[in-house]
Coordinates of C-alpha atoms in Angstrom, one line a residue:
Chain E
M1 CA 63.4 100.5 108.4
M2 CA 61.8 100.2 105.0
S3 CA 60.3 103.7 105.4
V4 CA 63.8 105.1 105.5
L5 CA 65.5 102.7 103.1
E6 CA 63.2 103.6 100.2
P7 CA 64.0 107.3 100.1
I8 CA 67.7 106.4 100.5
V9 CA 67.4 104.2 97.4
G10 CA 65.8 107.2 95.6
A11 CA 68.7 109.5 96.7
S12 CA 71.2 106.8 95.6
A13 CA 69.5 106.5 92.2
C14 CA 69.7 110.3 91.8
S15 CA 73.5 110.1 92.5
L16 CA 73.8 107.2 90.0
C17 CA 72.0 109.3 87.4
G18 CA 74.6 112.1 88.2
V19 CA 77.5 109.7 87.5
I20 CA 75.9 108.6 84.3
A21 CA 75.3 112.2 83.1
L22 CA 78.9 113.1 83.9
R23 CA 80.1 110.0 82.0
A24 CA 78.0 111.2 79.0
A25 CA 79.2 114.8 79.3
W26 CA 82.9 114.0 79.6
G27 CA 82.7 111.4 76.8
R28 CA 81.7 114.0 74.2
A29 CA 84.1 115.6 71.8
H30 CA 82.8 119.1 72.8
R31 CA 81.7 120.4 76.2
S32 CA 78.1 120.4 77.1
L33 CA 77.5 122.9 79.8
W34 CA 73.9 121.6 80.2
L35 CA 74.8 117.9 80.6
N36 CA 77.8 118.8 82.8
S37 CA 75.7 120.9 85.1
A38 CA 73.0 118.3 85.2
G39 CA 75.5 115.7 86.3
W40 CA 76.9 117.7 89.1
A41 CA 73.4 118.9 90.2
L42 CA 72.2 115.3 90.4
L43 CA 75.2 114.2 92.4
L44 CA 74.7 117.2 94.7
G45 CA 71.0 116.5 94.9
G46 CA 71.6 112.8 95.8
A47 CA 74.0 113.9 98.6
I48 CA 71.6 116.5 100.0
G49 CA 68.7 114.0 99.7
G50 CA 70.7 111.5 101.7
W51 CA 71.3 114.2 104.4
I52 CA 67.7 115.2 104.5
I53 CA 66.6 111.5 104.9
A54 CA 69.1 110.3 107.5
G55 CA 71.7 113.1 108.2
A56 CA 75.4 112.3 107.9
W57 CA 74.7 108.6 107.8
G58 CA 72.4 109.0 104.8
M59 CA 74.8 111.3 103.0
S60 CA 77.6 108.8 103.6
I61 CA 75.6 105.9 102.2
V62 CA 74.6 107.9 99.1
S63 CA 78.2 109.0 98.5
L64 CA 79.5 105.5 98.8
F65 CA 76.9 104.3 96.3
A66 CA 77.9 107.0 93.8
M67 CA 81.6 106.3 94.2
T68 CA 81.1 102.5 93.8
A69 CA 79.0 103.1 90.7
A70 CA 81.6 105.4 89.2
F71 CA 84.3 102.7 89.9
A72 CA 82.2 100.2 88.0
M73 CA 81.9 102.5 85.0
L74 CA 85.6 103.2 85.2
G75 CA 86.3 99.5 85.3
W76 CA 84.3 99.1 82.2
S77 CA 86.3 101.8 80.5
G78 CA 89.5 100.0 81.5
V79 CA 88.2 96.7 80.1
R80 CA 87.3 98.3 76.8
S81 CA 90.5 100.4 76.4
M82 CA 92.8 99.5 73.5
P83 CA 96.6 99.8 73.8
G84 CA 97.7 103.2 72.7
K85 CA 101.0 104.8 71.5
Q86 CA 100.8 108.0 73.5
K87 CA 104.1 108.9 75.3
A88 CA 104.0 109.3 79.1
S89 CA 105.1 112.5 80.7
N90 CA 108.6 112.8 82.0
R91 CA 108.1 116.1 83.8
R92 CA 110.5 116.8 86.7
A93 CA 109.3 117.0 90.3
R94 CA 112.7 118.3 91.5
M95 CA 112.6 115.9 94.5
L96 CA 116.0 114.4 93.8
P97 CA 119.0 115.8 91.8
E98 CA 119.6 114.8 88.2
K99 CA 122.9 113.6 87.0
G100 CA 125.7 115.9 88.0
E101 CA 123.5 118.2 90.1
P102 CA 124.3 118.9 93.8
L103 CA 122.1 117.2 96.4
W104 CA 121.0 120.5 98.1
L105 CA 120.4 118.6 101.3
G106 CA 120.2 121.7 103.4
R107 CA 117.5 123.3 101.3
R108 CA 115.5 120.1 101.3
L109 CA 115.8 119.7 105.0
A110 CA 114.7 123.4 105.5
T111 CA 111.6 122.8 103.3
F112 CA 110.9 119.7 105.3
A113 CA 111.2 121.7 108.6
L114 CA 108.8 124.3 107.2
V115 CA 106.2 121.8 106.1
G116 CA 106.6 119.2 108.8
V117 CA 107.4 121.2 111.9
A118 CA 106.6 125.0 111.4
A119 CA 103.3 124.4 109.6
A120 CA 102.3 121.8 112.3
L121 CA 103.1 124.2 115.1
V122 CA 101.2 127.0 113.4
A123 CA 98.2 124.7 112.8
L124 CA 98.3 123.7 116.5
G125 CA 98.3 127.5 117.3
L126 CA 95.4 128.0 115.0
S127 CA 93.4 125.2 116.6
I128 CA 93.9 126.8 120.0
A129 CA 93.0 130.2 118.5
T130 CA 89.8 128.7 117.1
C131 CA 88.9 127.4 120.6
W132 CA 89.7 130.8 122.1
L133 CA 87.5 132.6 119.5
G134 CA 84.7 130.1 120.1
M135 CA 84.8 130.7 123.9
A136 CA 84.9 134.4 123.3
T137 CA 81.8 134.3 121.2
G138 CA 79.8 132.0 123.6
W139 CA 80.2 128.6 122.1
S140 CA 80.0 125.6 124.5
E141 CA 83.3 124.0 125.6
A142 CA 82.4 120.8 123.6
N143 CA 82.0 122.8 120.4
C144 CA 85.2 124.8 121.0
N145 CA 87.3 121.7 121.6
A146 CA 85.7 119.6 118.8
S147 CA 86.4 122.6 116.4
A148 CA 90.0 122.7 117.6
L149 CA 90.4 118.9 116.9
L150 CA 89.0 119.6 113.3
V151 CA 91.0 122.7 112.6
M152 CA 94.5 121.2 113.5
P153 CA 94.7 118.7 110.5
L154 CA 92.8 121.0 108.1
A155 CA 95.1 123.9 108.9
W156 CA 98.3 121.8 108.7
A157 CA 97.3 120.3 105.3
T158 CA 96.4 123.8 103.9
I159 CA 99.5 125.5 105.2
A160 CA 101.8 122.6 104.0
F161 CA 100.2 122.8 100.5
A162 CA 100.4 126.6 100.4
V163 CA 104.1 126.5 101.5
L164 CA 105.0 123.9 98.8
M165 CA 103.2 126.0 96.2
Q166 CA 105.7 128.9 96.7
P167 CA 108.6 129.2 94.3
Y168 CA 110.9 131.0 96.7
R169 CA 112.0 130.5 100.3
S170 CA 111.0 134.1 101.3
R171 CA 107.5 133.5 100.1
Q172 CA 107.3 130.2 102.0
L173 CA 108.3 132.1 105.1
K174 CA 105.6 134.7 104.4
V175 CA 103.0 132.0 104.1
I176 CA 104.0 130.6 107.5
A177 CA 104.0 134.1 109.0
A178 CA 100.6 135.1 107.5
A179 CA 99.1 131.8 108.7
S180 CA 100.3 132.5 112.2
L181 CA 98.7 135.9 112.4
P182 CA 95.5 134.8 114.2
V183 CA 97.6 133.0 116.8
W184 CA 99.5 136.1 118.1
P185 CA 96.5 138.0 119.6
V186 CA 95.6 134.8 121.5
L187 CA 99.1 134.4 122.9
A188 CA 99.1 138.1 123.8
A189 CA 95.8 137.8 125.6
R190 CA 97.1 134.7 127.4
A191 CA 100.3 136.6 128.4
L192 CA 98.3 139.6 129.7
S193 CA 95.7 137.5 131.6
Chain D
M1 CA 87.1 126.1 84.1
N2 CA 90.2 124.1 84.5
Q3 CA 91.7 125.4 81.2
H4 CA 92.2 128.8 82.9
I5 CA 94.6 127.5 85.5
E6 CA 98.0 129.0 85.0
P7 CA 100.6 126.5 83.7
S8 CA 103.1 127.6 86.4
L9 CA 100.5 127.0 89.1
V10 CA 100.0 123.5 87.7
K11 CA 103.7 122.9 87.7
R12 CA 104.1 124.1 91.3
A13 CA 101.2 122.1 92.4
L14 CA 102.7 119.0 90.7
G15 CA 106.0 119.7 92.4
G16 CA 104.3 120.1 95.8
H17 CA 102.2 116.9 95.2
A18 CA 105.3 114.9 94.3
A19 CA 107.3 116.2 97.3
L20 CA 104.6 115.4 99.8
G21 CA 103.9 112.0 98.1
L22 CA 107.6 111.0 98.1
I23 CA 108.2 112.0 101.8
T24 CA 105.0 110.2 103.1
G25 CA 104.6 107.6 100.3
A26 CA 105.8 104.5 102.2
L27 CA 104.0 105.5 105.4
L28 CA 100.7 106.3 103.6
Y29 CA 100.9 103.0 101.7
L30 CA 101.3 101.0 104.9
V31 CA 98.6 102.9 106.7
C32 CA 96.2 102.5 103.7
L33 CA 96.9 98.8 103.3
T34 CA 96.5 98.0 107.0
G35 CA 93.5 100.3 107.2
T36 CA 91.8 98.4 104.4
L37 CA 92.4 95.1 106.1
S38 CA 91.3 96.6 109.5
V39 CA 87.8 97.3 108.1
F40 CA 87.3 93.6 108.7
H41 CA 88.7 93.7 112.2
A42 CA 85.7 91.8 113.7
E43 CA 85.9 89.2 111.0
W44 CA 89.7 88.7 111.5
Q45 CA 89.1 88.2 115.2
R46 CA 86.5 85.4 114.4
V47 CA 89.0 83.8 112.0
E48 CA 91.9 84.1 114.4
Q49 CA 90.1 82.4 117.3
Q50 CA 87.5 79.9 116.2
G51 CA 85.4 77.6 118.4
V52 CA 84.3 80.5 120.6
P53 CA 80.7 80.5 121.7
E54 CA 78.7 82.8 119.4
M55 CA 75.2 84.2 119.9
A56 CA 72.9 86.8 118.4
F57 CA 71.7 87.9 121.8
I58 CA 72.6 87.5 125.4
S59 CA 70.2 88.0 128.3
S60 CA 70.9 90.6 131.0
K61 CA 71.0 87.9 133.6
A62 CA 73.7 86.0 131.7
V63 CA 75.8 89.2 131.4
Q64 CA 75.4 89.7 135.2
R65 CA 76.5 86.2 135.9
A66 CA 79.6 86.6 133.7
V67 CA 80.5 89.9 135.4
V68 CA 80.2 88.4 138.9
S69 CA 82.2 85.3 137.8
V70 CA 85.0 87.4 136.4
L71 CA 85.2 89.7 139.4
A72 CA 85.1 86.6 141.7
S73 CA 88.0 85.1 139.8
E74 CA 90.1 88.2 140.5
A75 CA 89.4 88.3 144.3
G76 CA 92.6 88.9 146.2
K77 CA 94.3 90.5 143.3
T78 CA 94.8 94.2 142.5
P79 CA 91.2 95.4 141.7
T80 CA 90.6 96.2 138.1
S81 CA 90.0 99.9 137.4
H82 CA 87.5 99.1 134.6
L83 CA 85.5 96.1 133.4
Y84 CA 84.2 95.9 129.9
V85 CA 81.5 93.5 128.6
H86 CA 81.6 93.4 124.8
L87 CA 78.0 92.4 123.8
P88 CA 77.1 90.5 120.7
V89 CA 76.6 92.5 117.5
P90 CA 76.0 91.3 114.0
D91 CA 79.6 91.3 112.8
M92 CA 80.9 90.0 116.2
P93 CA 78.3 87.7 117.7
R94 CA 80.4 87.0 120.8
T95 CA 80.3 88.2 124.4
T96 CA 83.6 88.9 126.0
V97 CA 84.5 90.3 129.5
I98 CA 87.7 92.3 129.7
T99 CA 89.4 93.6 132.9
D100 CA 92.9 95.1 133.4
S101 CA 94.4 91.7 133.7
Q102 CA 92.3 89.3 131.6
A103 CA 89.9 88.9 128.7
V104 CA 87.5 85.9 128.6
H105 CA 84.7 84.8 126.3
V106 CA 81.3 84.0 127.7
H107 CA 78.7 81.3 126.9
A108 CA 75.1 82.4 126.1
D109 CA 74.1 81.3 129.7
G110 CA 76.7 83.6 131.2
S111 CA 79.2 80.9 132.2
L112 CA 82.8 81.7 131.4
A113 CA 84.4 80.1 128.3
Q114 CA 88.0 80.3 127.0
P115 CA 90.3 83.3 127.3
E116 CA 90.3 85.7 124.4
Q117 CA 93.2 85.2 122.0
V118 CA 93.2 87.8 119.3
A119 CA 96.8 89.1 119.4
W120 CA 97.1 89.2 115.6
S121 CA 94.0 91.3 115.1
K122 CA 95.3 93.7 117.8
F123 CA 98.7 93.8 116.1
L124 CA 97.1 94.7 112.8
L125 CA 95.0 97.5 114.3
T126 CA 98.0 98.9 116.2
L127 CA 100.1 98.7 113.0
H128 CA 97.4 100.8 111.3
Y129 CA 97.0 103.5 113.9
A130 CA 100.4 103.7 115.5
L131 CA 102.8 101.6 113.3
N132 CA 103.4 99.5 116.5
I133 CA 105.2 102.5 118.0
P134 CA 104.1 102.8 121.6
G135 CA 103.1 106.2 123.2
L136 CA 102.4 109.4 121.5
V137 CA 104.9 109.1 118.6
G138 CA 103.2 106.4 116.5
I139 CA 99.7 107.7 116.6
T140 CA 100.9 111.3 115.9
L141 CA 103.0 110.1 113.0
V142 CA 99.9 108.3 111.5
G143 CA 97.8 111.4 112.2
A144 CA 100.4 113.5 110.4
A145 CA 100.2 111.1 107.4
G146 CA 96.4 111.8 107.4
A147 CA 97.0 115.5 107.3
M148 CA 99.4 115.1 104.4
M149 CA 96.9 112.9 102.6
L150 CA 94.5 115.8 102.7
A151 CA 97.2 118.1 101.3
L152 CA 98.0 115.5 98.6
S153 CA 94.3 115.4 97.6
L154 CA 94.2 119.2 97.3
S155 CA 97.5 119.4 95.3
G156 CA 96.6 116.4 93.2
V157 CA 93.4 118.1 91.9
L158 CA 95.2 121.3 91.2
A159 CA 98.1 119.6 89.6
H160 CA 95.9 117.9 87.0
P161 CA 93.7 120.5 85.2
R162 CA 91.9 117.8 83.2
I163 CA 91.4 115.5 86.2
F164 CA 87.6 115.7 86.1
R165 CA 87.2 116.0 82.3
D166 CA 89.3 112.7 82.0
A167 CA 87.6 111.1 84.9
F168 CA 86.4 108.1 82.9
R169 CA 89.3 107.8 80.5
L170 CA 91.3 104.8 81.6
R171 CA 93.9 103.7 79.2
A172 CA 94.6 100.6 81.2
R173 CA 96.5 98.8 78.5
D174 CA 98.9 101.6 77.7
V175 CA 102.5 100.8 78.6
G176 CA 105.4 103.2 79.2
G177 CA 103.7 105.0 82.1
V178 CA 100.5 106.3 80.5
G179 CA 98.4 103.4 81.9
L180 CA 100.0 103.7 85.3
A181 CA 99.3 107.4 85.5
D182 CA 95.7 106.8 84.4
W183 CA 95.1 104.3 87.1
H184 CA 96.6 106.7 89.7
N185 CA 94.5 109.7 88.5
R186 CA 91.2 108.0 87.8
L187 CA 91.2 106.1 91.1
S188 CA 92.1 109.3 92.8
V189 CA 89.3 111.4 91.4
W190 CA 86.6 108.9 92.0
S191 CA 87.7 108.1 95.5
L192 CA 88.2 111.8 96.4
P193 CA 85.2 112.1 98.8
F194 CA 86.3 108.9 100.5
S195 CA 89.9 110.0 100.6
L196 CA 89.0 113.3 102.1
A197 CA 86.7 111.7 104.7
I198 CA 89.2 109.0 105.7
A199 CA 92.2 111.4 105.8
L200 CA 90.3 114.0 107.8
T201 CA 88.9 111.6 110.4
G202 CA 92.2 109.7 110.6
A203 CA 94.1 112.9 111.1
M204 CA 91.6 114.1 113.7
I205 CA 92.0 110.8 115.6
G206 CA 95.7 110.7 115.2
L207 CA 96.5 114.3 116.0
G208 CA 93.8 114.5 118.6
T209 CA 96.2 113.7 121.5
V210 CA 98.7 116.4 120.4
T211 CA 95.9 118.9 119.9
A212 CA 94.4 118.0 123.3
Y213 CA 97.8 118.5 125.0
G214 CA 98.0 122.0 123.3
L215 CA 94.4 122.9 124.5
A216 CA 95.1 121.5 127.9
G217 CA 98.2 123.5 128.3
F218 CA 96.3 126.6 127.4
Y219 CA 92.9 126.1 129.2
H220 CA 93.0 123.1 131.6
K221 CA 96.4 123.4 133.4
G222 CA 97.9 120.6 131.4
D223 CA 95.1 118.0 132.0
S224 CA 94.3 116.7 128.5
R225 CA 91.6 114.4 129.9
A226 CA 89.6 117.5 130.7
V227 CA 89.6 118.4 127.0
Y228 CA 88.0 115.1 126.0
A229 CA 85.7 115.2 129.0
T230 CA 83.9 118.1 127.5
I231 CA 83.0 115.9 124.5
F232 CA 82.8 112.4 125.8
G233 CA 81.9 113.1 129.5
E234 CA 84.0 112.4 132.6
E235 CA 84.3 109.8 135.2
E236 CA 83.1 110.6 138.7
K237 CA 85.6 110.8 141.6
P238 CA 86.4 107.2 142.7
D239 CA 85.3 105.9 146.1
K240 CA 87.4 102.8 146.6
T241 CA 85.4 101.5 149.6
P242 CA 84.6 97.9 148.8
D243 CA 81.0 97.2 147.7
A244 CA 78.9 94.5 146.0
A245 CA 79.3 93.7 142.3
P246 CA 77.6 96.2 140.0
D247 CA 74.1 95.5 138.8
V248 CA 74.7 95.5 135.1
A249 CA 71.6 93.4 134.5
A250 CA 69.4 96.2 135.9
A251 CA 71.1 98.7 133.5
L252 CA 70.6 96.5 130.5
D253 CA 66.9 95.8 131.5
F254 CA 66.3 99.6 131.8
M255 CA 67.8 100.1 128.3
Q256 CA 65.5 97.5 126.8
A257 CA 62.5 99.0 128.4
R258 CA 63.2 102.7 128.0
F259 CA 65.4 102.9 124.9
P260 CA 64.4 99.9 122.7
F261 CA 65.7 101.6 119.6
A262 CA 69.2 101.7 121.0
R263 CA 71.4 98.6 120.5
P264 CA 73.8 98.1 123.5
T265 CA 77.3 97.2 122.2
Q266 CA 79.2 97.4 125.4
A267 CA 78.8 97.7 129.2
V268 CA 81.6 99.5 130.9
V269 CA 81.9 99.4 134.7
H270 CA 84.2 102.0 136.2
D271 CA 85.8 100.9 139.5
P272 CA 83.8 97.7 139.8
G273 CA 83.2 96.3 143.3
T274 CA 83.6 99.7 144.9
R275 CA 81.2 102.2 146.4
G276 CA 82.0 104.7 143.6
Q277 CA 81.3 102.2 140.8
M278 CA 79.4 103.3 137.8
T279 CA 78.0 101.4 134.8
Q280 CA 78.0 102.9 131.4
I281 CA 76.1 101.2 128.5
W282 CA 77.4 102.1 125.1
A283 CA 74.6 101.8 122.5
T284 CA 74.4 102.5 118.8
H285 CA 71.5 104.3 117.3
P286 CA 70.0 103.2 114.0
R287 CA 71.0 105.3 110.9
R288 CA 73.6 107.4 112.8
L289 CA 77.3 107.6 112.4
I290 CA 78.0 108.1 116.1
F291 CA 79.9 105.1 117.5
A292 CA 77.6 105.1 120.6
E293 CA 75.6 107.1 123.0
Y294 CA 76.8 106.7 126.6
Y295 CA 73.9 105.8 129.0
N296 CA 75.1 106.2 132.6
F297 CA 73.9 104.2 135.6
D298 CA 75.0 104.0 139.2
G299 CA 76.3 100.7 140.7
S300 CA 72.7 99.6 141.5
G301 CA 71.6 100.1 137.9
N302 CA 69.7 103.4 138.4
F303 CA 69.7 105.5 135.3
R304 CA 71.6 108.8 135.7
G305 CA 71.3 110.2 132.1
T306 CA 73.2 110.3 128.8
V307 CA 76.4 112.0 127.9
G308 CA 74.9 113.6 124.7
L309 CA 76.9 112.0 121.9
S310 CA 73.6 111.5 120.0
D311 CA 71.7 114.6 120.8
G312 CA 74.1 116.9 122.7
K313 CA 76.3 119.7 121.3
T314 CA 77.1 119.6 117.6
G315 CA 80.8 119.2 118.6
Q316 CA 80.0 116.0 120.6
Q317 CA 78.0 114.5 117.7
F318 CA 80.6 115.5 115.2
A319 CA 83.6 114.1 117.2
S320 CA 81.8 110.8 118.0
S321 CA 80.9 110.3 114.3
A322 CA 84.6 110.3 113.2
Y323 CA 85.4 106.8 114.3
R324 CA 82.7 104.8 112.4
L325 CA 83.1 107.0 109.4
H326 CA 86.8 106.2 109.4
F327 CA 86.5 102.4 110.0
G328 CA 83.4 101.8 107.8
S329 CA 81.3 100.1 110.5
Y330 CA 78.0 101.9 110.0
G331 CA 76.2 99.9 107.4
G332 CA 76.9 96.2 107.7
L333 CA 78.6 94.2 105.0
P334 CA 77.7 96.4 102.0
V335 CA 79.5 99.4 103.5
K336 CA 82.4 97.2 104.5
L337 CA 82.7 95.9 100.9
A338 CA 82.6 99.5 99.6
Y339 CA 85.3 100.4 102.1
L340 CA 87.4 97.4 100.9
L341 CA 87.1 98.6 97.3
L342 CA 87.8 102.3 98.0
G343 CA 90.5 101.4 100.6
A344 CA 92.2 99.1 98.0
A345 CA 92.0 102.0 95.5
L346 CA 93.7 104.3 98.0
T347 CA 96.5 101.7 98.5
V348 CA 97.0 101.4 94.8
I349 CA 97.1 105.3 94.5
C350 CA 99.9 105.4 97.1
A351 CA 101.8 102.6 95.3
T352 CA 101.5 103.9 91.8
G353 CA 102.3 107.5 92.8
I354 CA 105.9 106.7 93.5
H355 CA 106.1 104.3 90.5
I356 CA 105.0 107.2 88.3
W357 CA 107.8 109.4 89.7
L358 CA 110.4 106.6 89.3
G359 CA 109.2 106.0 85.7
K360 CA 109.6 109.7 84.8
R361 CA 113.1 109.7 86.1
Q362 CA 113.9 106.5 84.1
R363 CA 112.5 108.1 81.0
R364 CA 114.8 111.1 81.6
G365 CA 117.7 108.6 81.6
L366 CA 118.2 108.2 85.3
H367 CA 118.4 104.4 86.0
E368 CA 118.1 103.7 89.7
P369 CA 117.6 100.0 90.1
R370 CA 118.1 100.0 93.8
L371 CA 115.5 102.7 94.4
R372 CA 113.0 101.0 92.2
K373 CA 113.6 97.7 93.9
A374 CA 113.4 99.3 97.4
W375 CA 109.9 100.7 96.5
D376 CA 108.9 97.3 95.1
A377 CA 110.0 95.8 98.3
V378 CA 107.7 98.1 100.3
V379 CA 104.8 97.6 98.0
W380 CA 105.0 93.8 97.7
G381 CA 106.9 93.2 101.0
S382 CA 104.2 94.7 103.2
P383 CA 101.4 92.2 102.2
M384 CA 104.0 89.4 102.2
A385 CA 105.1 90.3 105.8
L386 CA 101.5 90.6 106.9
S387 CA 100.6 87.2 105.4
L388 CA 103.6 85.8 107.2
T389 CA 102.4 87.1 110.6
L390 CA 99.0 85.6 110.0
I391 CA 100.5 82.2 109.0
V392 CA 102.6 82.3 112.2
R393 CA 99.5 83.2 114.2
L394 CA 97.5 80.3 112.8
T395 CA 100.3 77.8 113.2
A396 CA 102.4 78.8 116.2
G397 CA 99.7 80.5 118.3
N398 CA 98.7 83.7 120.0
G399 CA 102.0 84.5 121.7
A400 CA 104.2 84.9 118.6
A401 CA 106.2 88.2 118.2
F402 CA 104.1 89.6 115.4
V403 CA 105.7 93.1 115.6
A404 CA 109.2 91.6 115.2
I405 CA 108.2 89.2 112.5
F406 CA 106.5 91.9 110.4
W407 CA 109.1 94.6 110.7
G408 CA 111.9 92.0 110.4
A409 CA 110.5 90.6 107.2
L410 CA 109.8 94.0 105.7
T411 CA 113.3 95.2 106.5
L412 CA 114.8 92.0 105.0
A413 CA 112.8 92.7 101.8
V414 CA 114.1 96.2 101.5
A415 CA 117.6 95.1 102.3
A416 CA 117.3 92.5 99.6
A417 CA 116.7 95.3 97.2
M418 CA 120.4 96.3 97.6
L419 CA 121.5 92.9 96.2
P420 CA 122.6 92.7 92.6
I421 CA 119.4 91.2 91.3
P422 CA 117.8 92.6 88.1
P423 CA 114.7 94.7 89.0
V424 CA 112.3 92.7 86.9
R425 CA 113.4 89.4 88.5
F426 CA 113.3 91.0 91.9
R427 CA 109.8 92.3 91.5
R428 CA 108.6 89.0 90.0
G429 CA 110.1 87.1 92.9
L430 CA 108.5 89.4 95.4
K431 CA 105.1 89.1 93.7
I432 CA 105.3 85.3 93.7
L433 CA 106.4 85.1 97.3
A434 CA 103.6 87.6 98.4
A435 CA 101.0 85.6 96.4
L436 CA 102.1 82.3 97.8
L437 CA 102.2 83.5 101.4
C438 CA 98.8 85.3 101.0
A439 CA 97.3 82.1 99.5
L440 CA 98.7 80.0 102.3
A441 CA 97.4 82.4 105.0
M442 CA 93.9 82.3 103.4
V443 CA 93.9 78.5 103.2
L444 CA 94.9 78.3 106.8
A445 CA 92.3 80.9 107.8
F446 CA 89.3 79.6 105.9

């Protein structure tokens, strides 16, 4: 056990140095490309080191250590902070109407349907298409199905985000249509088989 | 790099971030809160039912004795389809035998002890992964929340161009919304790898059934079990002809002799007491994220092979790593404590997100006391209602209606937000009540 624990401690120390370097880089009045890069490189090095030592388990342990260390430094910043006078933002998110504005319930429900239903269906189609592509290229069934399980939430999150980033309804529909493109050949192949 | 992001892009990302956060806020808050508590699922079970025989190790002969005793106690009844023996592990040093109709603890010598009574821990876990909604709906809803958490993480990073540059800038004492926004953004940025891992694994688990249905409809004539069978293996065709009890001891002895590095956590017998019975030993491997490798044995304890979760296809290893990564059960107490910290941070992020939005509206002159109180009711009412269920469990017993108590109390808290009580007083009252109930629950528990 010790033979593995010691290198993990080394990788964790590397990630800790990364957090410290980033703390120093971001605390400066002017940017330091060198310090910034060193911080990210040490964090990345720690994570890769964890992977080399003990695979996904090692990488998880090192990442948890780095995050906990960053939280400790953040906590210290919070303790040392002084009350300020800066005004908080009051930027609109346009989720609810302001005084006197109509509710636009239909529009909101349509957006919800696009993000919550259409994007989910397209994501499901993409997961099936991934499985189909995997089988067509000779993957094992286990790899095809596991990939599909992974693609579904990733695709849904990405499409939902992309849809909400569009300023117009027409563009939102285009995003959904574009995302569904890989699904159509699979459906066609299925229909023809 | 971030300075070059277009302002309109930032504005749209913030709009999308707010929209997703507001729609899923309450759901995500509840899932994060219960998920954080569920990291200590084993510990909760030990608190919930004390005085149960505990042991660091149980011999294979004792396990065999327990299996035979439990099967004998069910003679003449409908035969159980599966029999599970939960073996002692560091965070749950108990042995428990579970069938379709009973769950009973076992002494170290294999004699049967008292029935298992952990309804509250199960309620907490079901609240986390399915909101206590039976069937496909609850788990899919929680899976969808996981997918939206992924989208929130993405949009959150894009919506805040200085999120990394300001990563250590915590103006915790600022009032008027700055401090609140800082807490939200700083906790978000430093818990980002954790949030992404938790959201992705949670969404994979939650949406897995829907995805499997989709794949099954396309490739397996609607049989969703066939999809999972390619990853986790499949059961053999049952032969229900009666036979002797399975030789679980032989399987455990073989494990000890042939795979000493693997730690058995569970023995699962499929169709026990029949000719088609098969024993599966689930065993964890050191320094791996996989929840177990399945070691298959026939009814007489002859080794048949492994399923391949530890060394099979990449997809098998990947899928079987999702569970422990999600629940934080891969590194003992230090990892659990890290999950507690980061899970609590995620819960705070969910709570403060909507408070930030409400604060912005208030600063624009929109005073919505009921909306504000309703959100406070969710934030403080959830731990209050959870504490209440634990108090009921520890005073009234295992059979209490935890689902009704929790959802009833939470609904009452939200309904109370509609009463003409000033928001500050309402929040203070909720906080005091939540703290008192939480303290009482802890006193009773420990």
